[in-house]
C-alpha angles and dihedrals in degrees: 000000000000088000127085121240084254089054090047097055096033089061094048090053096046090051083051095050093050103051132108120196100198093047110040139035116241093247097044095050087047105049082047099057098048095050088052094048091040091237097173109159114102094218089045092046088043092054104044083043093061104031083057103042086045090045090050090041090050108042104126103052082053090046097056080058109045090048086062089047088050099042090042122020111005093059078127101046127103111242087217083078094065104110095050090059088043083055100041084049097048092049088061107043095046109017110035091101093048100048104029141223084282091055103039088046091061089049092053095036093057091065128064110302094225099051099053095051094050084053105043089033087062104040094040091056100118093215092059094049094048096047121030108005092043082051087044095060101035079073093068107031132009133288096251096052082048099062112029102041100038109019107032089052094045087037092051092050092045098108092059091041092048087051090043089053085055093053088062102041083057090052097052096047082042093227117151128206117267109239113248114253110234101243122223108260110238109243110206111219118222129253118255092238134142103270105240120227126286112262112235112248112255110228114260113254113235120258118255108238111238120224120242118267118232120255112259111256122254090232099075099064080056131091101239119246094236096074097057095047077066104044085058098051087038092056079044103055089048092058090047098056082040096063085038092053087044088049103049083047098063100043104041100111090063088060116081130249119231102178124090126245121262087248097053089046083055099051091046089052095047092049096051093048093054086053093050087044088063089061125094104197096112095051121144112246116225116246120258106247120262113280092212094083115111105160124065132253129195094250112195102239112232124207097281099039085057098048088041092056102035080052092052092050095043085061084049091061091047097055094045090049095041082049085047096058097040088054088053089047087065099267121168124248122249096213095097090057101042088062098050082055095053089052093058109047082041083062100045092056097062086051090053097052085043093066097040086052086044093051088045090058093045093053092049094057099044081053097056093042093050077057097061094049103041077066089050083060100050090053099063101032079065082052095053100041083058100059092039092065083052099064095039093063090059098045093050088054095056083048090059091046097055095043099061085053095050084054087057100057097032079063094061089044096065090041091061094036094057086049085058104050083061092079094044104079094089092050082050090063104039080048090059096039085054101053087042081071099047092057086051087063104039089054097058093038078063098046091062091046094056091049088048083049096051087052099059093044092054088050091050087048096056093048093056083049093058099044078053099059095043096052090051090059089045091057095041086066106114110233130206120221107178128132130171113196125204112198090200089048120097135220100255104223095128098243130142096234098050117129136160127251092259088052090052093053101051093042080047089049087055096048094057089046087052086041083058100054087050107047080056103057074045106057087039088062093045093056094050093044083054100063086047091056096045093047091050082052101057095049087039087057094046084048087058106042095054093051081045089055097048097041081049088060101045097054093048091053082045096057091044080061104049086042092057092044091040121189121282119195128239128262128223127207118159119158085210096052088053090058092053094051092052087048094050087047086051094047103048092045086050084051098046086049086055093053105046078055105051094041108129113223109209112238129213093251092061093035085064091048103067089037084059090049106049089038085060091044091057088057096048093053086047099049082048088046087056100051100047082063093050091055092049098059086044089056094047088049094060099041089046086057111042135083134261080251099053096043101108094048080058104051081053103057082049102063083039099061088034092061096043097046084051 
């Protein structure tokens, strides 16, 4: 790249300045731009290209986050730097694996220091990336793309972003880091010990002789022939669909054309919706009408309510006249029946209202018995607590007793212990030499990682290169958009029933003129059909106000009678119903004795007791109440003395200190 990191980042903010959606296509914009700025170097070209084209795709994933800087922390931010902040963003959420820390810290170092940590310091808070902007930007994609693609990379870089935030803190306090004193090593002294023999020296094994590696071929330094051999038929092939694209452009008018018009596609669906509007499958039901009514309402009958009812009473009539022939055939009448059946439903109803006196009785007294032994319980569960304490104080007391011997041996146990971290110094310092080569090898084993890993970043690079290149021929392909229509022309197609669109609207004309006939004999029958109808209503309606009238009378005469008998109410008189109620009287004396006798008197002792304790609870709450107060004023204090800048560090202390005081 012949450009700098700064020159880099300064031209992707101005395209993006520049450029007006509305107006201009992205490729377009962008080809432009770097013509005018003589931007000539293919890396420089491919990565203002991208990082356009990805800030432009992803707006609105940049945008969610931009709108929290500007609401929050950027109120005294220029909008104009709004693009800086799109591109820094965008660096860090998609490219961040393939440049680096190295590379990402030069972009942000060659703008001003302070900017760029309010921003990162805000948009790298982990809080803020887990709550708001993840919600944020499950509004626009799915949760998987979310997190797999944006939070687990940045996530995964946050340590050396987080060391690259505190940097810059440090810049900008101008505080340098102290240098580490080199500490004094530590020199074990030896042990005044008898010095043990000297071992005798093994006698080295002989090294095995290695064979002698082959010589690398030549051929591998060499580009294969094969790819060559590809990239020929490769620039081949392309020709080749070029001539044939060329070709089918020029003769595709003599091809035919088996899809409709947009017209005709017009006409078909307008006709199907009017059939289906004919239809009356979909159709809203009426409500059933609301069941808390109780009173009547002169409701307005409508058609079928009047034939329903002049029907019903016309079946009324037939059944009155078929019982009064049968009478004067020589039937028999029902009335001796009808009392007998009275007699008997009037019996099983006492029986009824017997048994559910009978159950209430039954309830009252299992409840009075559950009662009385809920008290039994009560009883016994006092027994066993006391015995329970009792218990308790002698197992306590052992307790007691086997603790203070544990101490005790717990004593000698440090003692021995503290003799025995004197010999291990020496296995302290082959421990650390050990691990020092354990952090040798895990650094080169990085090192290769992160060349395997440049590599495959290069090849990736030059495929997206390459896609690139081949859309853009693709879109560089004219095409023709012509079309002649013919409205006596058919389609073509070599059916019987083909016409033209002139045909269709004359045979269209005729049908209307057929449709109106039609709608007027119609409308002639419907009328007649109508008078029918009204004058079947009116007789209908006479019909029903005579049987009303009479049905009015006879219930009137019914409810004189009822009136002169009235309604006496049952009596109830069962042995076995007696005998319940005694026993519930037995049982609910034999509960009220159990409780004058179990009721507890408060002492004076106990009495004291609770006085002591809610006298102890009042000065707590008044030595909290106090200090509440005392950590207001300190808050005010400190707000009163610090700066604008050092508001929020303040506000802070404050609900500290708040929460810890409560």
């Amino acid at each position: 790249m012949s450009l700098n990191h700064g020159q880099l980042l300064g031209h992707c903010i101005k395209v993006l300045d520049m450029y007006e959606k509305d107006l201009q296509s992205v490729e377009e914009h962008v080809n432009r731009y770097l013509k005018v700025n003589r931007v000539h170097d293919e890396g420089d070209q491919t990565f203002i290209v991208e990082v356009f084209s990805e800030c432009v795709r992803y707006s609105s994933i940049m945008k969610t986050v931009l709108d929290g800087f500007f609401a929050k922390d950027g109120k005294a931010v220029l909008r104009s730097e709004e693009n800086l902040y799109n591109v820094v963003c965008y660096l860090a959420l998609f490219r961040l694996d393939e440049l680096g820390m190295a590379h990402f810290r030069k972009f942000v170092n060659s703008q001003d220091v302070n900017r760029m940590y309010r921003f990162l310091n805000f948009f790298l808070s982990e809080r803020n990336l887990i709550t708001w902007i993840k919600d944020g930007w499950e509004k626009f994609y799915e949760h998987v793309f979310v997190q797999t693609t944006l939070l687990s990379p940045i996530q995964r870089w946050m340590p050396e972003l987080n060391e690259m935030l505190g940097q810059m803190k440090d810049r900008i306090d101008n505080r340098l880091k102290p240098k580490r004193k080199q500490l004094k090593v530590t020199e074990p002294q030896p042990f005044d010990i008898t010095q043990p023999r000297p071992r005798s020296i093994p006698i080295p094994e002989p090294i095995p002789k290695l064979t002698k590696h082959r010589p690398i071929p030549k051929t591998l330094y060499k580009e294969p022939k094969e790819l060559s051999k590809i990239e020929l038929n490769k620039e081949a092939n392309r020709r080749k669909a070029e001539e044939r694209l060329m070709e089918a452009s020029r003769l595709q008018f003599a091809c035919a054309n088996p899809e409709k018009s947009q017209k005709t596609k017009e006409i078909l669906n307008n006709i199907i919706s009017e059939e289906n509007g004919k239809l009356e499958f979909d159709r809203h039901k009426a409500n059933p009408p609301p069941a808390f009514l109780s009173r009547e309402i002169p409701i307005k009958m409508n058609t079928a309510q009047i034939l329903r009812e002049g029907r019903l009473y016309q079946e009324r009539e037939r059944e009155e006249i078929k019982r009064l022939e049968n009478l004067e055939a020589g039937a028999k009448d029902a009335s001796d029946f009808l009392k007998w059946q009275s007699e008997m439903r009037r019996k099983d109803l006492d029986a009824e209202l017997a048994e559910i006196e009978r159950r209430r009785i039954e309830g009252k007294l299992s409840h009075e018995e559950a009662i009385l032994a809920r008290q039994d319980l009560i009883m016994d569960n006092k027994k066993k607590v006391q015995n329970m304490k009792e218990e308790t104080k002698r197992m306590m007391q052992e307790y007691l007793e086997q603790k203070f011997k544990e101490e005790q041996e717990m004593r000698l146990l440090v003692e021995d212990t503290m003799q025995g971290h004197k010999n291990a110094k020496e296995a302290t310092k082959k421990l650390q030499d050990y691990k020092r080569k354990i952090v040798q090898e895990v650094n080169e084993e990085s090192k290769e990682l992160m060349r395997q890993a440049l590599e495959e970043a290069e090849i990736e690079m030059r495929r997206r290169m390459e896609l690139i290149h081949q859309i853009r021929a693709m879109e560089a392909v004219p095409i023709i958009r012509q079309k002649f229509v013919d409205l006596t022309a058919t389609s073509g197609h070599g059916l019987l029933s083909e016409m033209s669109i002139a045909e269709l609207r004359e045979r269209l004309a005729l049908l209307k003129t057929a449709e109106a006939q039609e709608e007027e004999q119609r409308r002639d029958d419907i009328l007649a059909g109508k008078q029918a109808k009204d004058q079947l209503l009116l007789d209908t309606l006479e019909t029903i106000s005579k049987h009303r009238l009479e049905q009015t009378k006879s219930a009137a005469l019914r409810l004189e009678c009822k009136k002169k008998v009235g309604s006496k109410k049952p009596e109830i008189k069962d042995p076995k119903l007696l005998e319940l109620e005694k026993k519930l009287e037995e049982r609910r004396a034999l509960r009220k004795q159990e409780q004058e006798k179990s009721r507890i008197t408060a002492s004076q002792q106990s009495l004291n007791k609770t006085k002591s304790l809610i006298q102890q609870k009042k000065t707590l709450e008044e030595s909290r109440w106090q200090e509440l107060e005392r950590t207001q004023e300190r808050t005010a204090r400190l707000i009163g003395n610090t700066s604008i800048v050092k508001s929020k560090s303040a506000s802070r202390l404050a609900a500290s200190s708040a929460i810890m005081a409560t």
